[in-house]
Short mmCIF file of C-alpha atoms and ligand atoms in Angstrom, two decimals:
data_model
loop_
_atom_site.label_atom_id
_atom_site.label_comp_id
_atom_site.label_asym_id
_atom_site.label_seq_id
_atom_site.Cartn_x
_atom_site.Cartn_y
_atom_site.Cartn_z
CA MET A 6 -65.18 76.33 -59.47
CA TRP A 7 -61.45 77.12 -60.20
CA LEU A 8 -58.67 76.20 -58.18
CA THR A 9 -55.15 77.36 -58.99
CA ALA A 10 -52.33 74.58 -58.67
CA VAL A 11 -48.61 73.53 -60.22
CA TYR A 12 -48.54 71.08 -62.92
CA TYR A 13 -45.39 68.87 -63.51
CA ASP A 14 -45.53 66.87 -66.78
CA GLY A 15 -43.65 63.96 -65.14
CA ARG A 16 -40.89 64.73 -68.12
CA GLN A 17 -39.16 67.83 -66.87
CA ALA A 18 -38.92 69.46 -63.49
CA ARG A 19 -40.56 72.56 -64.76
CA PRO A 20 -43.53 73.90 -62.54
CA HIS A 21 -46.41 75.01 -64.66
CA PRO A 22 -48.88 77.29 -63.14
CA VAL A 23 -52.40 75.87 -63.86
CA THR A 24 -56.45 76.27 -62.84
CA LEU A 25 -58.12 73.17 -62.39
CA CYS A 26 -61.97 72.59 -62.48
CA VAL A 27 -64.42 69.53 -62.40
CA GLU A 28 -66.53 69.23 -65.78
CA GLY A 29 -69.13 66.29 -65.50
CA ASP A 30 -66.45 63.01 -65.04
CA LYS A 31 -63.54 65.09 -66.26
CA LEU A 32 -60.71 67.09 -65.12
CA LEU A 33 -59.94 70.03 -66.92
CA LEU A 34 -56.61 71.41 -66.44
CA GLN A 35 -55.63 74.81 -68.11
CA GLY A 36 -52.30 76.66 -68.30
CA ARG A 37 -50.51 78.99 -70.47
CA ASP A 38 -49.41 76.24 -73.09
CA ILE A 39 -51.27 73.45 -71.49
CA VAL A 40 -54.71 71.95 -71.70
CA ARG A 41 -55.62 68.80 -70.51
CA ARG A 42 -58.97 67.53 -69.92
CA GLU A 43 -58.99 63.68 -68.29
CA GLU A 44 -61.65 61.39 -67.07
CA LEU A 45 -61.93 61.36 -63.36
CA VAL A 46 -61.42 57.49 -63.02
CA SER A 47 -58.05 57.76 -64.15
CA LEU A 48 -56.67 59.88 -61.96
CA LYS A 49 -55.69 58.88 -58.45
CA ILE A 50 -55.60 61.27 -55.67
CA PRO A 51 -53.57 60.24 -52.44
CA PRO A 52 -55.05 61.10 -48.94
CA PRO A 53 -53.73 63.98 -47.45
CA LEU A 54 -50.71 63.63 -45.69
CA GLY A 55 -49.90 66.27 -42.92
CA SER A 56 -49.69 69.90 -44.39
CA THR A 57 -48.25 69.21 -47.45
CA PRO A 58 -50.20 70.11 -50.79
CA ARG A 59 -52.79 67.80 -51.96
CA LEU A 60 -52.05 65.58 -55.11
CA ILE A 61 -53.63 64.27 -58.30
CA LEU A 62 -51.49 61.77 -60.47
CA PHE A 63 -52.21 61.28 -64.01
CA ALA A 64 -51.72 57.88 -65.60
CA ASP A 65 -48.80 59.26 -67.86
CA GLY A 66 -46.67 60.49 -64.97
CA GLY A 67 -47.85 63.88 -64.74
CA ARG A 68 -48.89 65.35 -61.48
CA CYS A 69 -50.49 68.72 -59.84
CA GLU A 70 -49.92 69.91 -56.77
CA ILE A 71 -52.96 71.79 -54.64
CA ALA A 72 -51.79 74.20 -52.17
CA ASP A 73 -54.99 75.44 -51.33
CA ARG A 74 -56.01 71.60 -49.38
CA GLN A 75 -59.56 73.55 -48.25
CA GLY A 76 -60.75 74.33 -51.72
CA PHE A 77 -59.54 70.93 -53.17
CA ALA A 78 -61.66 68.94 -50.31
CA GLU A 79 -64.46 71.31 -51.67
CA MET A 80 -63.76 70.01 -54.97
CA LEU A 81 -63.70 66.53 -54.17
CA GLN A 82 -67.18 67.19 -52.49
CA ASP A 83 -68.54 68.41 -55.17
CA LEU A 84 -67.68 65.62 -57.40
CA GLY A 85 -69.93 63.93 -59.85
CA ASN A 86 -71.31 60.27 -58.84
CA CYS A 87 -68.94 59.01 -61.29
CA ALA A 88 -65.66 60.57 -59.51
CA VAL A 89 -66.83 59.09 -56.38
CA ALA A 90 -67.29 55.47 -58.03
CA GLY A 91 -64.07 56.16 -59.47
CA MET A 92 -62.60 56.28 -55.74
CA GLU A 93 -64.29 53.72 -54.14
CA ASN A 94 -63.14 51.00 -57.42
CA SER A 95 -59.62 51.93 -56.21
CA TRP A 96 -60.47 51.35 -52.96
CA TRP A 97 -61.66 48.21 -53.42
CA TYR A 98 -58.77 47.22 -55.73
CA ALA A 99 -56.35 48.26 -53.14
CA LEU A 100 -58.17 46.23 -50.86
CA ALA A 101 -58.47 43.34 -53.15
CA ALA A 102 -54.69 43.63 -53.90
CA LEU A 103 -54.02 43.58 -50.23
CA LEU A 104 -56.15 40.61 -49.23
CA LEU A 105 -54.64 38.26 -52.36
CA THR A 106 -50.99 39.34 -51.05
CA LEU A 107 -52.00 38.35 -47.48
CA SER A 108 -53.70 35.03 -48.54
CA LEU A 109 -50.64 34.28 -50.77
CA LEU A 110 -48.18 34.96 -48.00
CA ALA A 111 -50.60 32.57 -45.87
CA THR A 112 -50.46 30.06 -48.30
CA VAL A 113 -46.93 30.07 -48.66
CA TYR A 114 -46.52 29.74 -45.33
CA LEU A 115 -48.99 26.94 -44.58
CA PHE A 116 -48.48 24.65 -47.61
CA GLY A 117 -45.47 26.13 -49.62
CA LEU A 118 -42.52 26.47 -46.93
CA PRO A 119 -43.65 23.26 -45.21
CA TYR A 120 -43.54 21.33 -48.55
CA ALA A 121 -40.27 23.03 -49.33
CA ALA A 122 -38.58 22.28 -45.89
CA ARG A 123 -39.30 18.71 -46.56
CA VAL A 124 -37.94 18.54 -49.60
CA MET A 125 -34.74 20.45 -48.58
CA ALA A 126 -34.20 18.09 -45.56
CA ASP A 127 -34.19 14.98 -47.60
CA ARG A 128 -31.54 16.54 -49.48
CA ILE A 129 -28.77 17.72 -47.13
CA PRO A 130 -25.86 15.42 -47.32
CA VAL A 131 -25.23 13.77 -44.05
CA TYR A 132 -21.75 15.00 -43.42
CA LEU A 133 -23.56 18.51 -43.23
CA LEU A 134 -26.28 17.07 -40.69
CA GLU A 135 -22.99 15.77 -38.44
CA ARG A 136 -21.55 19.06 -38.88
CA MET A 137 -24.98 20.60 -38.03
CA ASP A 138 -25.12 18.79 -34.76
CA ASN A 139 -21.66 18.98 -33.79
CA GLN A 140 -22.06 23.17 -33.85
CA PHE A 141 -25.22 22.74 -31.92
CA PHE A 142 -23.44 20.79 -29.37
CA ALA A 143 -20.67 22.81 -28.93
CA SER A 144 -23.01 26.17 -28.61
CA LEU A 145 -25.44 24.38 -26.13
CA ASP A 146 -22.39 23.22 -23.90
CA GLN A 147 -21.12 26.69 -23.96
CA THR A 148 -24.78 27.41 -22.76
CA LEU A 149 -27.11 25.15 -21.28
CA LEU A 150 -25.61 22.03 -20.99
CA LEU A 151 -22.90 20.33 -18.33
CA PRO A 152 -20.94 16.78 -18.45
CA SER A 153 -22.88 14.03 -17.81
CA ALA A 154 -22.31 13.01 -14.39
CA LEU A 155 -23.88 8.93 -15.52
CA THR A 156 -21.18 6.34 -15.10
CA THR A 157 -19.51 5.26 -18.45
CA GLN A 158 -20.89 1.66 -17.99
CA ARG A 159 -24.59 3.31 -17.28
CA ARG A 160 -24.13 5.08 -20.50
CA GLN A 161 -23.03 2.08 -22.22
CA VAL A 162 -25.83 -0.01 -21.22
CA ILE A 163 -28.48 2.56 -22.75
CA GLN A 164 -26.47 2.07 -25.92
CA ASP A 165 -26.26 -0.86 -26.07
CA GLY A 166 -30.07 -1.16 -25.59
CA LEU A 167 -30.57 1.03 -28.29
CA GLN A 168 -28.46 -0.94 -30.49
CA ARG A 169 -30.35 -4.12 -30.09
CA LEU A 170 -33.53 -2.61 -30.80
CA ALA A 171 -34.64 -3.76 -34.41
CA LEU A 172 -36.01 -1.06 -36.12
CA PRO A 173 -39.37 -0.92 -38.47
CA ALA A 174 -38.80 -0.09 -42.25
CA GLY A 175 -37.58 3.41 -42.92
CA GLY A 176 -35.01 3.41 -40.27
CA GLY A 177 -34.69 6.20 -37.67
CA ARG A 178 -31.47 5.40 -35.93
CA PRO A 179 -29.97 8.49 -34.22
CA ALA A 180 -26.82 9.46 -36.16
CA ARG A 181 -25.10 9.08 -32.23
CA ILE A 182 -26.27 9.65 -28.76
CA GLU A 183 -24.74 12.08 -26.36
CA PHE A 184 -25.43 12.36 -22.77
CA ARG A 185 -25.48 15.47 -20.99
CA ALA A 186 -26.40 17.29 -17.36
CA SER A 187 -28.99 20.12 -17.51
CA PRO A 188 -30.14 21.77 -14.39
CA SER A 189 -32.41 24.38 -16.75
CA LEU A 190 -33.71 21.61 -18.83
CA GLY A 191 -34.22 18.93 -16.19
CA ALA A 192 -35.90 15.35 -17.27
CA ASN A 193 -35.53 15.90 -21.19
CA ALA A 194 -34.43 14.36 -24.39
CA PHE A 195 -34.14 15.88 -28.16
CA ALA A 196 -33.70 14.95 -31.00
CA LEU A 197 -31.59 17.40 -33.05
CA PRO A 198 -31.70 18.45 -36.32
CA GLY A 199 -28.89 16.44 -37.54
CA GLY A 200 -30.18 13.09 -36.45
CA SER A 201 -28.32 13.05 -33.14
CA VAL A 202 -30.17 12.34 -29.64
CA LEU A 203 -29.37 14.19 -26.55
CA VAL A 204 -30.09 12.34 -23.21
CA LEU A 205 -30.08 14.61 -20.07
CA ASP A 206 -29.31 12.69 -16.70
CA ASP A 207 -32.64 13.63 -15.19
CA LEU A 208 -34.47 11.78 -17.69
CA VAL A 209 -32.29 8.74 -16.84
CA ASN A 210 -32.35 8.98 -13.20
CA LEU A 211 -36.11 9.56 -13.49
CA ALA A 212 -36.73 6.40 -15.29
CA SER A 213 -37.65 3.19 -13.10
CA ASN A 214 -36.19 1.02 -15.62
CA ASP A 215 -34.41 0.83 -19.36
CA GLU A 216 -37.41 0.37 -20.85
CA GLU A 217 -38.73 3.48 -19.77
CA ILE A 218 -35.59 5.30 -21.46
CA LEU A 219 -35.92 3.29 -24.20
CA ALA A 220 -39.17 4.34 -24.93
CA VAL A 221 -38.60 7.77 -25.00
CA LEU A 222 -35.72 7.22 -27.36
CA ALA A 223 -38.08 5.42 -29.39
CA HIS A 224 -39.84 8.37 -29.51
CA GLU A 225 -37.57 10.60 -30.36
CA MET A 226 -35.98 8.19 -33.09
CA GLY A 227 -39.72 8.84 -34.72
CA HIS A 228 -38.97 12.47 -34.84
CA ILE A 229 -35.42 11.42 -36.63
CA ARG A 230 -37.07 9.24 -39.08
CA GLU A 231 -39.49 11.64 -39.98
CA LYS A 232 -36.71 14.89 -39.87
CA HIS A 233 -38.90 16.69 -37.85
CA ALA A 234 -36.21 19.03 -36.01
CA LEU A 235 -34.51 19.38 -39.25
CA ARG A 236 -37.47 20.84 -41.39
CA HIS A 237 -39.00 22.78 -38.39
CA MET A 238 -35.43 24.57 -38.47
CA LEU A 239 -35.52 24.93 -41.92
CA GLN A 240 -39.23 26.69 -42.12
CA ALA A 241 -37.70 28.91 -38.64
CA SER A 242 -34.82 29.69 -40.48
CA VAL A 243 -36.43 30.92 -43.79
CA VAL A 244 -38.91 33.15 -41.38
CA GLY A 245 -36.24 33.88 -39.28
CA LEU A 246 -33.79 35.34 -41.85
CA ALA A 247 -36.50 36.89 -43.61
CA THR A 248 -37.25 38.67 -40.37
CA ALA A 249 -33.43 39.38 -39.53
CA TRP A 250 -32.88 40.61 -42.92
CA TYR A 251 -35.80 42.84 -42.94
CA ILE A 252 -34.42 44.26 -39.51
CA GLY A 253 -31.10 43.99 -40.65
CA ASP A 254 -29.73 41.78 -37.92
CA VAL A 255 -28.67 37.88 -38.51
CA ASN A 256 -25.72 37.48 -36.20
CA SER A 257 -28.07 37.84 -33.05
CA LEU A 258 -30.69 35.64 -34.95
CA LEU A 259 -27.58 32.68 -35.69
CA ALA A 260 -26.69 33.09 -31.97
CA VAL A 261 -30.39 32.02 -30.51
CA ALA A 262 -30.91 29.64 -32.70
CA PRO A 263 -29.63 26.76 -30.76
CA THR A 264 -31.66 27.66 -27.45
CA VAL A 265 -34.59 28.14 -29.53
CA LEU A 266 -34.61 24.65 -31.20
CA LEU A 267 -34.75 23.27 -27.74
CA GLU A 268 -37.24 25.36 -27.00
CA THR A 269 -39.47 24.23 -30.27
CA ARG A 270 -43.28 22.84 -29.75
CA TYR A 271 -43.87 20.20 -32.43
CA SER A 272 -46.95 20.18 -33.62
CA ARG A 273 -49.78 17.50 -32.31
CA ASP A 274 -49.18 15.97 -35.76
CA PHE A 275 -45.34 15.57 -35.52
CA GLU A 276 -45.95 14.39 -31.80
CA ARG A 277 -48.52 11.88 -32.93
CA GLN A 278 -46.42 10.42 -35.60
CA ALA A 279 -43.64 10.08 -33.32
CA ASP A 280 -45.78 8.32 -30.80
CA ALA A 281 -47.13 6.23 -33.65
CA PHE A 282 -43.34 5.16 -34.57
CA ALA A 283 -42.73 4.20 -31.32
CA ALA A 284 -45.58 2.38 -30.56
CA GLU A 285 -44.16 0.27 -33.68
CA LEU A 286 -41.04 -0.13 -32.41
CA LEU A 287 -41.54 -1.22 -29.21
CA ARG A 288 -44.10 -3.66 -30.03
CA GLY A 289 -41.69 -5.17 -32.58
CA ASN A 290 -39.66 -5.42 -30.02
CA GLY A 291 -41.46 -7.14 -27.13
CA ILE A 292 -41.44 -3.72 -25.09
CA PRO A 293 -44.85 -2.90 -23.45
CA LEU A 294 -46.50 0.39 -24.99
CA SER A 295 -47.06 1.17 -21.14
CA ARG A 296 -43.86 2.19 -20.98
CA LEU A 297 -43.75 5.01 -22.76
CA ALA A 298 -46.95 6.19 -21.16
CA ASP A 299 -45.52 5.49 -17.41
CA ILE A 300 -42.29 7.44 -17.93
CA LEU A 301 -44.79 10.47 -19.48
CA GLN A 302 -46.48 10.40 -16.70
CA LYS A 303 -43.27 10.83 -14.42
CA LEU A 304 -42.09 13.53 -16.61
CA GLU A 305 -45.66 15.23 -16.07
CA ALA A 306 -45.58 14.70 -12.51
CA ALA A 307 -41.67 16.01 -12.68
CA HIS A 308 -42.71 19.02 -14.77
CA GLN A 309 -45.59 20.18 -12.07
CA THR A 310 -43.38 20.25 -9.19
CA VAL A 311 -40.49 22.23 -11.27
CA ALA A 312 -43.35 24.33 -12.09
CA THR A 313 -44.74 24.87 -8.69
CA GLU A 314 -41.15 25.07 -7.13
CA LYS A 315 -40.04 27.87 -9.49
CA PRO A 316 -42.95 29.25 -10.36
CA VAL A 317 -41.05 32.53 -11.71
CA LYS A 318 -38.50 30.78 -13.99
CA SER A 319 -41.00 28.97 -15.75
CA THR A 320 -39.22 29.48 -19.05
CA GLU A 321 -35.91 28.00 -17.62
CA ALA A 322 -37.90 25.16 -16.07
CA MET A 323 -39.03 24.10 -19.72
CA ASP A 324 -38.50 20.24 -19.59
CA TYR A 325 -39.54 17.71 -21.51
CA LEU A 326 -43.01 18.44 -21.86
CA SER A 327 -42.40 21.84 -23.42
CA SER A 328 -41.40 20.50 -26.64
CA HIS A 329 -44.19 17.73 -25.89
CA PRO A 330 -47.44 19.31 -25.82
CA ASN A 331 -50.88 17.59 -25.08
CA THR A 332 -48.88 14.88 -22.62
CA GLU A 333 -52.45 14.00 -21.06
CA GLU A 334 -54.32 13.36 -24.27
CA ARG A 335 -50.91 11.36 -25.50
CA ILE A 336 -50.76 8.96 -22.28
CA LYS A 337 -54.58 8.45 -22.86
CA ARG A 338 -53.99 7.20 -26.32
CA LEU A 339 -51.12 5.38 -25.36
CA ARG A 340 -52.87 3.59 -23.08
CA GLY A 341 -55.70 3.03 -25.15
CA LEU A 342 -53.40 1.15 -28.23
ZN1 ZN B 430 -41.75 14.71 -29.38
#
């Protein structure tokens, strides 16, 4: 069976009218001043695409265009086992290459990124961290945060309490504490990437005593010591910047970054580490561990009230608990310590 086709040698744009046929495991191509006899396995045959001519690609860059799609499909069907095996092989190679690429990406994402973020987090100079938090506060003050309604004395008492705490080895003292109010964030405290802690009025008002506030701060200090927020942000920005670069929109990514940060859900591991740090710190300062469990329970109750009052606005009503998942589990563990 012979098919007519147009051959391009891959070096010049000149088309050569040729005829094609299959001989055993070889493709025979003949034109006025060309003869090629190629192993079928060395050829690439892309799948049909719309109504465009079918293609045969040669390893050296030459190619054939076959307008007779029907005839070509029949010729492919008549091919010997050898050619079919060749095509199957190329499918397997393509699949294997795809799987390899995916698993490589997954490995980079699961292990490479966290490792790189950790290394980077330890190398960011203090003045940059400070500037980072300044920018976060500037941006959040325009969106989610209001000035704190707590008196200066009340804030000072909490600051002093924090200063008096003796820290476990490795530090973790916040760069600074900022008080704000936020109806949408509710009772909450956040460790920012630069090492500052944001304390919201509702949390202070919800606590039955200052030891409960210190217990929450101790937990946030655990996040600070391990640089969880910073590491998380570095990882997210690599993924985010790659995505933004891909879709060509970096500005909108930067605009939402501070808000996204507060919506961050830490992993169980991060929470466990922060709780373990808090436990060590509280113990070292003679504060019962039950203070942290107590305030967590109140936060959970407050969260549920907010959730039932404003079921539609549940994303707006994110509170301490949304960035601290598995609260029940944590309370149980703390009570058992
Ligand atoms: Zn936490």
